[in-house]
Coordinates of C-alpha atoms in Angstrom, one line a residue:
Chain A
M1 CA 33.5 -11.9 -18.5
I2 CA 34.7 -14.4 -16.0
S3 CA 38.2 -15.8 -15.7
V4 CA 39.1 -18.4 -13.1
K5 CA 42.6 -19.8 -12.8
N6 CA 43.7 -22.5 -10.4
L7 CA 41.0 -21.7 -7.8
S8 CA 41.1 -23.7 -4.6
H9 CA 39.1 -23.2 -1.4
S10 CA 39.1 -24.9 2.0
Y11 CA 36.6 -24.0 4.7
S12 CA 38.8 -25.6 7.3
H13 CA 41.9 -23.9 5.9
D14 CA 43.6 -27.3 5.4
D15 CA 43.9 -29.9 2.7
K16 CA 40.2 -30.7 2.7
L17 CA 39.3 -28.7 -0.4
A18 CA 35.7 -27.8 -1.3
V19 CA 37.1 -26.5 -4.6
N20 CA 40.2 -28.0 -6.0
N21 CA 42.3 -26.2 -8.5
I22 CA 39.6 -25.4 -11.0
S23 CA 40.0 -23.2 -14.1
F24 CA 37.5 -22.0 -16.7
E25 CA 36.6 -18.9 -18.7
I26 CA 33.2 -17.5 -19.6
E27 CA 32.8 -15.3 -22.6
K28 CA 30.6 -12.2 -22.7
G29 CA 27.0 -13.1 -23.6
E30 CA 27.4 -16.8 -22.8
T31 CA 25.1 -18.8 -20.5
F32 CA 27.3 -21.1 -18.6
G33 CA 25.9 -24.0 -16.6
F34 CA 27.8 -25.1 -13.5
L35 CA 26.4 -28.6 -12.8
G36 CA 26.9 -31.0 -10.0
P37 CA 25.3 -32.7 -7.1
S38 CA 24.9 -31.2 -3.6
G39 CA 28.3 -30.6 -2.0
A40 CA 30.2 -30.7 -5.3
G41 CA 31.6 -27.2 -4.9
K42 CA 29.1 -25.2 -7.0
S43 CA 27.9 -22.8 -4.3
T44 CA 31.5 -22.4 -3.0
T45 CA 32.6 -21.4 -6.5
Q46 CA 29.7 -19.0 -6.9
G47 CA 30.3 -17.6 -3.4
I48 CA 33.9 -16.8 -4.4
L49 CA 32.9 -15.3 -7.8
T50 CA 30.3 -13.1 -6.1
G51 CA 32.6 -12.0 -3.4
L52 CA 30.6 -13.6 -0.6
L53 CA 33.4 -16.0 0.2
K54 CA 36.9 -14.9 0.6
Q55 CA 39.2 -16.1 -2.2
Q56 CA 42.1 -18.1 -0.9
E57 CA 44.1 -19.5 -3.8
G58 CA 44.1 -18.9 -7.5
E59 CA 43.1 -15.9 -9.6
V60 CA 39.5 -14.8 -10.3
I61 CA 38.5 -11.9 -12.5
V62 CA 34.8 -11.2 -12.6
A63 CA 33.3 -8.4 -14.9
G64 CA 36.8 -6.9 -15.1
Y65 CA 37.4 -6.8 -11.3
N66 CA 39.8 -8.9 -9.3
V67 CA 37.5 -10.4 -6.6
K68 CA 40.4 -10.4 -4.1
K69 CA 40.2 -6.6 -3.9
V70 CA 37.1 -5.1 -2.2
Q71 CA 35.4 -3.1 -4.9
N72 CA 31.7 -2.8 -4.1
E73 CA 31.0 -0.8 -7.3
R74 CA 31.5 -4.0 -9.3
F75 CA 28.0 -5.0 -8.1
N76 CA 26.5 -2.3 -10.3
K77 CA 27.3 -4.7 -13.2
I78 CA 26.4 -7.9 -11.4
G79 CA 23.0 -9.5 -10.4
V80 CA 22.7 -12.4 -8.1
S81 CA 19.7 -14.6 -7.7
F82 CA 20.1 -16.8 -4.6
E83 CA 18.8 -20.3 -4.2
Q84 CA 17.5 -19.4 -0.8
S85 CA 15.2 -16.4 -1.0
N86 CA 16.4 -13.4 0.9
V87 CA 14.0 -10.5 1.0
Y88 CA 12.9 -8.3 3.9
S89 CA 9.8 -10.0 5.3
K90 CA 8.5 -6.8 6.9
L91 CA 8.7 -4.8 3.7
T92 CA 6.2 -5.2 0.8
A93 CA 7.3 -6.7 -2.5
K94 CA 7.5 -3.3 -4.0
E95 CA 9.3 -1.8 -1.1
N96 CA 11.9 -4.6 -1.2
L97 CA 12.7 -3.9 -4.9
D98 CA 12.6 -0.1 -4.5
Y99 CA 15.0 -0.3 -1.5
Y100 CA 17.5 -2.4 -3.4
A101 CA 17.1 -0.2 -6.5
K102 CA 18.2 2.9 -4.5
L103 CA 21.4 1.1 -3.5
F104 CA 22.8 0.9 -7.1
D105 CA 24.7 3.7 -8.8
V106 CA 23.3 2.8 -12.3
P107 CA 19.9 3.2 -13.8
T108 CA 17.5 0.5 -12.5
R109 CA 14.4 -1.1 -13.8
D110 CA 11.0 -0.2 -12.6
S111 CA 9.9 -2.4 -9.7
M112 CA 6.3 -2.8 -11.0
E113 CA 7.6 -4.0 -14.3
L114 CA 9.8 -6.6 -12.7
L115 CA 7.0 -7.8 -10.4
H116 CA 4.8 -8.2 -13.5
L117 CA 7.5 -10.1 -15.2
V118 CA 7.7 -12.7 -12.5
G119 CA 4.0 -12.9 -12.0
L120 CA 3.7 -11.0 -8.8
D121 CA 1.6 -8.1 -10.1
G122 CA -1.2 -7.5 -7.7
K123 CA 1.0 -8.5 -4.8
E124 CA 3.1 -5.4 -4.8
N125 CA 1.7 -4.1 -1.5
D126 CA 1.7 -7.4 0.3
R127 CA 4.5 -7.9 2.8
A128 CA 7.1 -10.5 1.7
G129 CA 6.7 -12.3 5.0
E130 CA 3.2 -13.3 3.9
F131 CA 4.5 -14.8 0.6
S132 CA 4.8 -18.5 -0.2
K133 CA 8.3 -20.0 -0.7
G134 CA 7.8 -19.8 -4.5
M135 CA 6.7 -16.2 -4.4
K136 CA 9.7 -15.2 -2.3
H137 CA 11.9 -17.0 -4.7
R138 CA 10.4 -15.1 -7.6
L139 CA 10.9 -11.8 -5.7
T140 CA 14.5 -12.7 -5.1
F141 CA 14.9 -13.5 -8.8
A142 CA 13.2 -10.2 -9.8
R143 CA 15.6 -8.3 -7.5
S144 CA 18.6 -9.8 -9.3
M145 CA 17.5 -8.0 -12.5
L146 CA 17.1 -4.6 -10.9
N147 CA 20.4 -3.1 -12.2
N148 CA 20.2 -4.6 -15.7
P149 CA 23.2 -6.8 -14.9
E150 CA 25.9 -7.5 -17.5
L151 CA 26.7 -10.6 -15.5
W152 CA 24.0 -12.6 -13.9
F153 CA 24.5 -15.3 -11.2
L154 CA 21.6 -17.7 -11.0
D155 CA 21.6 -20.3 -8.3
E156 CA 19.0 -22.9 -8.9
P157 CA 16.6 -20.4 -10.5
T158 CA 13.6 -22.7 -10.9
T159 CA 13.9 -24.8 -7.7
G160 CA 10.6 -25.0 -5.9
L161 CA 8.6 -23.3 -8.6
D162 CA 5.5 -24.8 -10.3
P163 CA 6.1 -25.8 -13.9
A164 CA 4.2 -22.8 -15.3
I165 CA 6.3 -20.3 -13.3
A166 CA 9.5 -22.2 -14.0
A167 CA 8.7 -21.9 -17.7
T168 CA 8.3 -18.1 -17.3
I169 CA 11.6 -17.9 -15.4
K170 CA 13.4 -19.9 -18.2
D171 CA 11.9 -17.6 -20.8
I172 CA 13.2 -14.5 -18.9
I173 CA 16.7 -16.1 -18.8
R174 CA 16.5 -16.7 -22.5
E175 CA 15.4 -13.2 -23.2
Q176 CA 18.2 -11.8 -21.1
A177 CA 20.7 -14.0 -22.9
A178 CA 19.4 -12.7 -26.2
K179 CA 20.1 -9.2 -25.0
G180 CA 23.7 -10.2 -24.3
T181 CA 23.6 -10.8 -20.6
T182 CA 26.3 -13.3 -19.4
S183 CA 24.8 -15.9 -17.1
F184 CA 26.5 -18.2 -14.6
L185 CA 23.8 -20.8 -13.8
T186 CA 24.4 -23.1 -10.9
T187 CA 22.1 -26.1 -10.8
H188 CA 21.8 -29.8 -10.3
N189 CA 18.9 -29.8 -12.7
M190 CA 20.3 -31.1 -16.0
Y191 CA 17.1 -30.5 -18.0
I192 CA 17.3 -26.7 -17.3
A193 CA 21.0 -26.7 -18.1
D194 CA 20.3 -28.5 -21.3
E195 CA 17.6 -26.0 -22.3
L196 CA 19.4 -22.8 -21.3
C197 CA 23.1 -23.2 -21.4
D198 CA 25.6 -22.6 -24.2
R199 CA 28.2 -24.5 -22.3
V200 CA 28.2 -26.6 -19.1
A201 CA 30.8 -27.7 -16.6
F202 CA 30.5 -30.9 -14.6
I203 CA 31.8 -30.4 -11.1
I204 CA 32.2 -33.1 -8.5
D205 CA 34.2 -33.3 -5.3
G206 CA 35.4 -29.8 -6.0
E207 CA 36.9 -30.7 -9.4
I208 CA 35.7 -29.9 -12.8
K209 CA 35.5 -33.1 -14.8
L210 CA 34.7 -31.6 -18.2
I211 CA 33.5 -28.4 -19.9
D212 CA 31.6 -28.5 -23.2
T213 CA 28.4 -27.6 -25.0
P214 CA 25.4 -29.8 -24.3
K215 CA 25.3 -30.7 -28.0
N216 CA 28.9 -31.8 -28.1
L217 CA 28.5 -33.8 -25.0
K218 CA 25.5 -35.7 -26.5
L219 CA 27.5 -36.4 -29.6
Q220 CA 30.5 -37.5 -27.7
Y221 CA 28.9 -39.5 -24.9
G222 CA 25.3 -40.0 -26.0
R223 CA 24.3 -43.3 -27.4
K224 CA 20.9 -43.8 -29.0
L225 CA 18.7 -46.0 -26.7
I226 CA 15.5 -47.9 -27.0
D227 CA 13.2 -48.7 -24.1
I228 CA 11.3 -51.9 -24.7
E229 CA 8.6 -53.4 -22.6
Y230 CA 7.5 -57.0 -23.5
I231 CA 5.7 -60.0 -22.0
E232 CA 7.8 -63.0 -20.9
N233 CA 6.3 -65.8 -18.9
G234 CA 3.2 -63.7 -18.2
K235 CA 5.2 -60.8 -16.7
V236 CA 6.0 -57.4 -18.1
V237 CA 9.8 -57.0 -18.6
K238 CA 11.6 -53.7 -19.4
E239 CA 15.0 -53.4 -21.1
T240 CA 16.9 -50.3 -22.3
L241 CA 19.2 -51.2 -25.2
K242 CA 21.7 -49.2 -27.3
T243 CA 21.0 -49.0 -31.0
V244 CA 24.7 -48.6 -31.8
T245 CA 26.2 -51.8 -30.4
E246 CA 25.9 -55.1 -32.3
E247 CA 25.0 -57.1 -29.2
D248 CA 22.1 -54.8 -28.3
R249 CA 20.8 -54.7 -31.8
R250 CA 20.7 -58.5 -31.9
R251 CA 18.9 -58.5 -28.6
I252 CA 16.3 -56.0 -29.9
G253 CA 15.7 -58.4 -32.9
E254 CA 15.3 -61.4 -30.5
I255 CA 12.7 -59.6 -28.4
V256 CA 10.7 -58.3 -31.3
N257 CA 10.7 -61.8 -32.9
N258 CA 10.0 -63.9 -29.8
H259 CA 7.9 -61.7 -27.5
D260 CA 4.7 -59.8 -27.3
I261 CA 5.8 -56.1 -27.3
Q262 CA 3.9 -53.8 -25.0
T263 CA 5.8 -50.5 -25.7
M264 CA 8.9 -49.5 -27.6
H265 CA 10.4 -45.9 -27.4
S266 CA 13.6 -44.6 -28.9
K267 CA 15.4 -41.9 -26.9
E268 CA 18.6 -39.8 -26.7
A269 CA 20.9 -39.9 -23.7
T270 CA 20.1 -37.0 -21.4
L271 CA 22.7 -34.7 -19.9
E272 CA 22.0 -36.4 -16.6
E273 CA 22.9 -39.8 -18.0
I274 CA 26.1 -38.3 -19.5
F275 CA 26.9 -36.8 -16.2
I276 CA 26.6 -40.2 -14.5
Q277 CA 28.6 -41.8 -17.3
V278 CA 31.4 -39.2 -16.9
T279 CA 31.6 -38.8 -13.2
G280 CA 30.2 -42.2 -12.1
R281 CA 28.0 -40.3 -9.6
E282 CA 24.3 -39.4 -9.6
L283 CA 23.0 -35.9 -9.3
V284 CA 21.5 -36.1 -5.8
Chain B
M1 CA 28.5 6.8 0.7
L2 CA 26.4 9.2 2.7
S3 CA 23.3 8.6 0.5
K4 CA 23.7 4.8 0.9
I5 CA 24.0 5.2 4.7
F6 CA 20.8 7.2 4.7
K7 CA 19.0 4.6 2.5
V8 CA 20.0 1.8 4.9
F9 CA 19.0 4.0 7.8
S10 CA 15.6 4.8 6.3
R11 CA 14.9 1.2 5.6
E12 CA 15.9 0.3 9.2
L13 CA 13.5 2.9 10.6
K14 CA 10.7 1.5 8.4
T15 CA 11.3 -2.0 9.5
A16 CA 11.6 -1.0 13.2
R17 CA 8.2 0.7 12.9
R18 CA 6.7 -2.6 11.8
D19 CA 8.3 -4.7 14.6
S20 CA 6.3 -4.9 17.8
M21 CA 9.4 -5.7 19.9
A22 CA 11.2 -2.7 18.4
I23 CA 8.2 -0.5 19.1
L24 CA 8.1 -1.6 22.7
I25 CA 11.8 -0.9 23.1
I26 CA 11.3 2.6 21.6
V27 CA 8.3 3.4 23.8
M28 CA 9.7 1.9 27.1
P29 CA 12.0 4.8 28.1
V30 CA 9.2 7.3 27.6
L31 CA 6.9 5.3 29.8
F32 CA 9.5 5.1 32.4
A33 CA 10.0 8.9 32.2
F34 CA 6.3 9.3 32.8
G35 CA 6.6 6.9 35.8
I36 CA 9.4 8.9 37.3
T37 CA 7.4 12.2 36.8
L38 CA 4.4 10.7 38.5
F39 CA 6.0 9.1 41.4
T40 CA 9.0 11.3 42.4
P41 CA 7.0 14.2 43.7
G42 CA 5.5 11.9 46.3
L43 CA 8.9 10.5 47.1
N44 CA 10.7 13.8 47.5
D45 CA 8.1 16.4 48.6
T46 CA 9.2 17.6 52.0
T47 CA 6.6 20.4 52.2
V48 CA 4.4 20.2 55.3
N49 CA 0.6 20.4 54.6
I50 CA -1.5 22.3 57.1
A51 CA -5.3 22.6 57.2
L52 CA -6.8 25.8 58.6
L53 CA -10.3 27.1 59.1
E54 CA -11.6 30.0 57.0
S55 CA -12.6 31.8 60.2
D56 CA -9.0 31.7 61.5
D57 CA -7.1 34.8 62.2
K58 CA -5.8 36.3 58.9
S59 CA -2.4 37.0 60.2
H60 CA -2.1 33.4 61.4
I61 CA -3.0 32.1 57.9
E62 CA -0.5 34.5 56.2
Y63 CA 2.3 33.5 58.6
L64 CA 1.8 29.8 58.1
E65 CA 1.6 30.2 54.3
Q66 CA 5.2 31.4 54.3
F67 CA 6.5 28.1 55.6
A68 CA 3.9 25.4 54.6
K69 CA 1.3 24.4 52.1
V70 CA -1.9 25.7 53.6
E71 CA -5.4 24.5 52.7
I72 CA -8.4 26.5 54.0
F73 CA -11.7 24.9 54.9
E74 CA -15.1 26.2 55.8
N75 CA -15.8 24.2 58.9
R76 CA -14.3 21.8 61.4
E77 CA -15.9 18.8 59.8
D78 CA -14.2 19.5 56.4
V79 CA -10.9 19.9 58.2
L80 CA -11.2 16.6 59.9
T81 CA -12.2 14.9 56.7
R82 CA -9.1 16.3 55.0
V83 CA -6.8 15.2 57.8
N84 CA -8.1 11.7 57.5
K85 CA -7.1 11.4 53.8
R86 CA -4.1 9.3 52.8
D87 CA -1.4 12.0 52.7
D88 CA 0.3 13.8 55.6
M89 CA -1.7 16.7 56.8
A90 CA -1.7 18.6 60.1
A91 CA -4.7 20.7 61.1
I92 CA -4.2 23.7 63.4
M93 CA -7.3 25.3 64.9
Q94 CA -8.1 27.7 67.6
K95 CA -9.2 26.3 71.0
G96 CA -10.0 28.7 73.7
D97 CA -7.1 31.1 74.0
G98 CA -4.7 28.8 72.3
Y99 CA -4.5 26.3 69.4
E100 CA -5.0 22.6 68.9
I101 CA -3.0 20.5 66.4
I102 CA -5.0 17.5 64.9
L103 CA -3.2 14.6 63.2
Q104 CA -4.3 11.4 61.7
G105 CA -1.7 9.6 63.8
N106 CA 0.4 7.9 61.1
E107 CA 2.4 11.0 60.0
P108 CA 6.2 11.1 60.4
E109 CA 7.3 12.7 63.6
I110 CA 8.8 15.6 61.6
V111 CA 5.3 16.6 60.5
E112 CA 4.1 16.8 64.0
G113 CA 7.2 18.6 65.2
Y114 CA 7.2 21.0 62.3
A115 CA 3.5 22.0 62.9
K116 CA 4.2 22.5 66.6
A117 CA 7.3 24.6 66.0
L118 CA 5.8 26.7 63.3
N119 CA 2.7 27.5 65.4
A120 CA 5.0 28.3 68.4
L121 CA 7.1 30.7 66.3
Y122 CA 3.9 32.5 65.2
E123 CA 2.7 32.7 68.8
I124 CA 6.0 34.3 70.0
G125 CA 6.0 36.6 66.9
A126 CA 9.3 35.3 65.4
N127 CA 10.3 36.6 61.9
K128 CA 12.6 34.8 59.5
E129 CA 14.4 38.0 58.7
E130 CA 15.6 38.1 62.3
T131 CA 17.8 35.0 62.0
T132 CA 21.5 35.4 62.6
A133 CA 22.3 32.4 60.3
A134 CA 24.0 33.1 57.0
M135 CA 22.6 31.2 53.9
Y136 CA 24.8 29.1 51.7
S137 CA 23.4 26.8 49.0
F138 CA 24.9 24.1 46.7
G139 CA 22.3 25.1 44.2
H140 CA 20.7 21.7 43.8
T141 CA 17.3 22.4 42.6
V142 CA 16.3 18.9 41.8
S143 CA 15.9 16.0 44.2
P144 CA 18.9 13.6 44.2
L145 CA 16.6 10.6 43.9
K146 CA 14.9 12.0 40.7
T147 CA 18.3 12.8 39.2
M148 CA 19.5 9.3 39.9
L149 CA 16.4 7.7 38.4
V150 CA 16.6 9.9 35.3
N151 CA 20.3 9.1 35.0
M152 CA 19.5 5.4 35.2
L153 CA 16.8 5.8 32.6
I154 CA 19.4 7.3 30.3
S155 CA 21.7 4.3 30.8
M156 CA 18.8 1.9 30.2
T157 CA 17.9 3.8 27.0
I158 CA 21.5 3.4 25.8
M159 CA 21.3 -0.3 26.5
L160 CA 18.0 -0.6 24.6
S161 CA 19.6 0.9 21.5
G162 CA 22.0 -2.1 21.5
M163 CA 18.9 -4.3 21.8
L164 CA 17.3 -2.6 18.8
I165 CA 20.5 -3.3 16.7
A166 CA 20.6 -7.0 17.9
I167 CA 16.9 -7.5 17.0
S168 CA 17.5 -5.9 13.6
I169 CA 20.5 -8.2 12.9
V170 CA 18.6 -11.2 14.0
G171 CA 15.8 -10.1 11.6
E172 CA 18.4 -9.9 8.8
K173 CA 19.7 -13.3 9.6
A174 CA 16.2 -14.8 9.6
D175 CA 15.4 -13.2 6.2
N176 CA 18.9 -14.1 4.8
T177 CA 19.2 -10.5 3.7
I178 CA 22.9 -9.9 4.7
N179 CA 24.0 -11.9 1.7
A180 CA 21.7 -9.8 -0.5
I181 CA 23.2 -6.6 0.8
N182 CA 26.7 -8.0 0.2
V183 CA 26.1 -8.2 -3.5
T184 CA 25.0 -4.5 -3.9
P185 CA 27.4 -1.5 -4.1
V186 CA 26.8 -0.8 -0.4
S187 CA 30.0 -1.3 1.6
Q188 CA 29.9 -3.1 4.9
T189 CA 30.9 0.2 6.6
S190 CA 27.9 2.0 5.2
F191 CA 25.6 -0.8 6.2
V192 CA 26.9 -0.8 9.8
I193 CA 26.7 3.0 10.1
G194 CA 23.2 3.1 8.6
K195 CA 22.0 0.4 11.0
S196 CA 23.8 2.1 14.0
M197 CA 22.2 5.4 13.1
M198 CA 18.8 3.8 13.6
G199 CA 19.6 2.6 17.1
G200 CA 21.5 5.8 18.0
L201 CA 18.9 8.2 16.7
I202 CA 16.0 6.4 18.4
A203 CA 18.0 6.3 21.7
M204 CA 18.9 10.0 21.5
V205 CA 15.3 11.0 20.7
S206 CA 14.1 8.8 23.6
I207 CA 16.6 10.4 25.9
I208 CA 15.6 14.0 24.9
I209 CA 11.9 13.2 25.2
S210 CA 12.4 11.6 28.6
L211 CA 14.4 14.6 29.8
F212 CA 11.6 16.9 28.8
I213 CA 9.0 14.7 30.4
T214 CA 10.9 14.6 33.7
G215 CA 11.4 18.4 33.6
Y216 CA 15.0 18.8 32.8
Y217 CA 14.5 21.6 30.3
D218 CA 17.4 23.9 31.3
I219 CA 20.3 21.5 31.3
N220 CA 23.2 21.9 28.9
W221 CA 21.9 20.0 25.9
F222 CA 25.2 20.0 24.0
M223 CA 26.8 18.2 26.9
I224 CA 24.0 15.6 27.3
I225 CA 24.0 14.9 23.6
L226 CA 27.8 14.5 23.5
V227 CA 27.7 12.1 26.5
G228 CA 24.8 10.2 24.9
L229 CA 26.5 9.8 21.5
T230 CA 29.8 8.6 23.0
S231 CA 28.0 6.1 25.3
L232 CA 26.1 4.7 22.4
I233 CA 29.2 3.3 20.7
L234 CA 29.6 0.5 23.2
S235 CA 26.0 -0.4 23.3
L236 CA 25.8 -0.6 19.5
V237 CA 28.9 -2.7 19.3
V238 CA 27.4 -5.1 21.9
G239 CA 24.2 -5.1 19.8
F240 CA 26.0 -6.1 16.7
V241 CA 28.0 -8.8 18.4
Q242 CA 25.0 -10.3 20.2
G243 CA 22.7 -10.0 17.2
L244 CA 25.2 -11.9 15.1
A245 CA 25.7 -14.5 17.8
S246 CA 21.9 -15.0 18.5
D247 CA 19.4 -17.1 16.5
D248 CA 16.2 -15.4 17.5
V249 CA 14.9 -12.2 19.0
I250 CA 14.4 -13.5 22.5
E251 CA 18.0 -14.8 22.7
A252 CA 19.3 -11.5 21.3
A253 CA 17.3 -9.5 23.8
A254 CA 18.5 -11.7 26.7
N255 CA 22.1 -11.5 25.6
V256 CA 22.1 -7.7 25.3
K257 CA 20.5 -7.5 28.7
M258 CA 23.7 -8.9 30.1
I259 CA 25.1 -5.5 29.5
M260 CA 22.9 -4.4 32.4
I261 CA 25.4 -6.0 34.8
P262 CA 28.3 -3.6 34.1
I263 CA 25.8 -0.7 33.9
A264 CA 24.2 -1.5 37.2
G265 CA 27.7 -2.2 38.7
S266 CA 28.9 1.2 37.5
I267 CA 25.9 3.0 39.0
V268 CA 26.2 1.3 42.3
G269 CA 29.9 1.8 42.3
Y270 CA 29.6 5.5 41.6
E271 CA 26.8 6.1 44.1
L272 CA 28.1 3.9 47.0
L273 CA 31.8 3.6 46.8
A274 CA 33.9 5.9 48.9
D275 CA 36.0 8.4 47.0
K276 CA 39.2 6.5 47.6
W277 CA 37.7 3.4 45.9
Q278 CA 36.1 5.2 42.9
W279 CA 39.2 4.3 40.8
T280 CA 38.1 0.7 40.9
M281 CA 35.3 1.6 38.4
Y282 CA 37.5 3.6 36.0
W283 CA 37.5 0.6 33.6
S284 CA 33.8 0.9 32.9
P285 CA 32.7 3.4 30.2
F286 CA 29.2 3.3 31.9
Y287 CA 30.8 4.7 35.1
W288 CA 32.1 7.7 33.2
A289 CA 28.9 8.1 31.3
Y290 CA 26.8 8.0 34.5
K291 CA 29.1 10.4 36.2
A292 CA 29.0 12.9 33.2
N293 CA 25.2 12.6 33.0
K294 CA 24.9 13.3 36.7
L295 CA 27.0 16.4 36.5
V296 CA 24.9 17.6 33.5
L297 CA 21.6 16.8 35.2
T298 CA 22.6 18.6 38.4
K299 CA 23.9 21.5 36.4
T300 CA 27.3 21.3 38.0
A301 CA 29.1 20.1 34.9
D302 CA 32.0 22.0 33.3
W303 CA 33.4 21.3 29.8
P304 CA 36.8 20.0 31.0
T305 CA 35.2 17.4 33.2
I306 CA 32.6 16.4 30.5
L307 CA 35.4 16.1 27.9
L308 CA 37.4 14.0 30.3
C309 CA 34.4 11.7 30.9
T310 CA 33.4 11.4 27.3
G311 CA 37.0 10.9 26.3
M312 CA 37.2 8.0 28.7
V313 CA 33.9 6.6 27.4
L314 CA 35.2 6.9 23.8
V315 CA 38.6 5.3 24.4
L316 CA 37.1 2.4 26.4
S317 CA 34.3 1.9 23.8
L318 CA 36.8 1.9 21.0
V319 CA 38.9 -0.7 22.7
V320 CA 35.9 -3.0 22.8
Y321 CA 35.0 -2.1 19.2
F322 CA 38.4 -3.0 17.9
L323 CA 38.3 -6.2 19.8
A324 CA 34.9 -7.1 18.4
K325 CA 35.5 -5.7 14.9
P326 CA 36.8 -9.0 13.3
K327 CA 33.8 -10.9 14.7
I328 CA 31.4 -8.3 13.4
R329 CA 33.1 -8.3 9.9
E330 CA 33.0 -12.1 9.8
G331 CA 29.4 -12.2 10.9
L332 CA 28.3 -9.7 8.3
S333 CA 30.2 -11.5 5.4

């Protein structure tokens, strides 16, 4: 569904590259996570894939179209949910969706059904300008589904949403994936990526450091850890130790035998910890 | 493509209807047209008003009615009350064998002189058919001042259409909706045309309504619409450029108002420059538009001249459009 070969991009048209020679492929029906901290090159890559940024170097095929050529009809197959909400504040929620629905050349979903799906039923006649940030974000998300996209770009789909709504959004993404929609999910939230993505790519400083499934990454980089809180000299001390290294196992024994244990929890390495381990950088 | 243009246009109209600034811009030319209609009769009316008594000689009343606006009163008191009102009025009443002319005192000399001369001509029995002068007329049936004001109103309306576009673009930027449109099957060209149609249609409707309000019913409407549409191009281009360069509505409106400078310069140039210096204004599309509109409003226009003027407007506007095109494209990306 997406094929990217040797893609590079510079905003200043010099050797300062926002995206540096990246290549990847996304299969039809796959949910692909593009993960990295702010300024890593995620939005630049998505901008090029969606045609919002002009492609400079490399080859990019999206939904069968070469993005270098202007072919607006490709957007009949594509849906884009932006990180920053972008709806007409002077139109109502329903008017916003109905307007965009008319711009597509393919059958579109009912605006009321979509508003219900994202929890905005009852707000259909309220102007979007009166909406909270989260409501605008949901309306933007709903709009991206209007044309039943084969390929769905999701930029930080749950940012700024309360946990209940975020869970609803994640369920919708899962349902779409089950229906065969290909998703390109850009986020710095590793938990969402872990929950939703078939494969993830770690991008930092414009370069892709690795691409794999979350499961493989955990197997390859994850080490089982134990968090122990114990009392030493009247103070609570916390240590995180690996269960797979001899030294740490000995240390666990020492603590258990010689100290008063307050809490002890075993845990798997998270995708975030793996990201830090692989890239040496935090997801800020 | 046409259906998408129409959808963008419909949405633009709906949004404009809900924007108080846009409403003000739409209504303003109509209000100005009412203003012109209310005030220009007072500015241009050269008819002399004469107050007479009901008891006056019938032949005297009929004679004066041919050359002045005559008002009849029952008694002398009413005549004097009328003369003392704010407008210019001369009362002519019999006194002994002759007449007396009563004035408030602040009338132009011409009113006094006209009243005197008119009454003297009646007294000697002069008849207008007896004149030896031959009549020629330029055929101007509307006052030059009114024509100039209405023509300026048309120019202002054209400028306001650019302001509407600029406000609309600023609104799109504030709502971040340009990106959203760019990921739909709507081409940038359809988007620009749809948006321009909103500004253009509102301006054309405002111009037509204003011309009706100001009494220009029997002009050549094809010509006025042709001139209007070609003049709109430049204003719309300026609207797009300034809208994309501005961060808020006030800044956009202020930037578009800068276009008033060449508009005002073109009007002043056309009206005040000697014929031998008129060429110095040929660079301005507003000059050609103003000239064409004036010819249409005074009903002295012919198609070759109108086509020349609109051709010049079109060429000059297209030059500006092609210069601004990369900036517009970049701004809408």
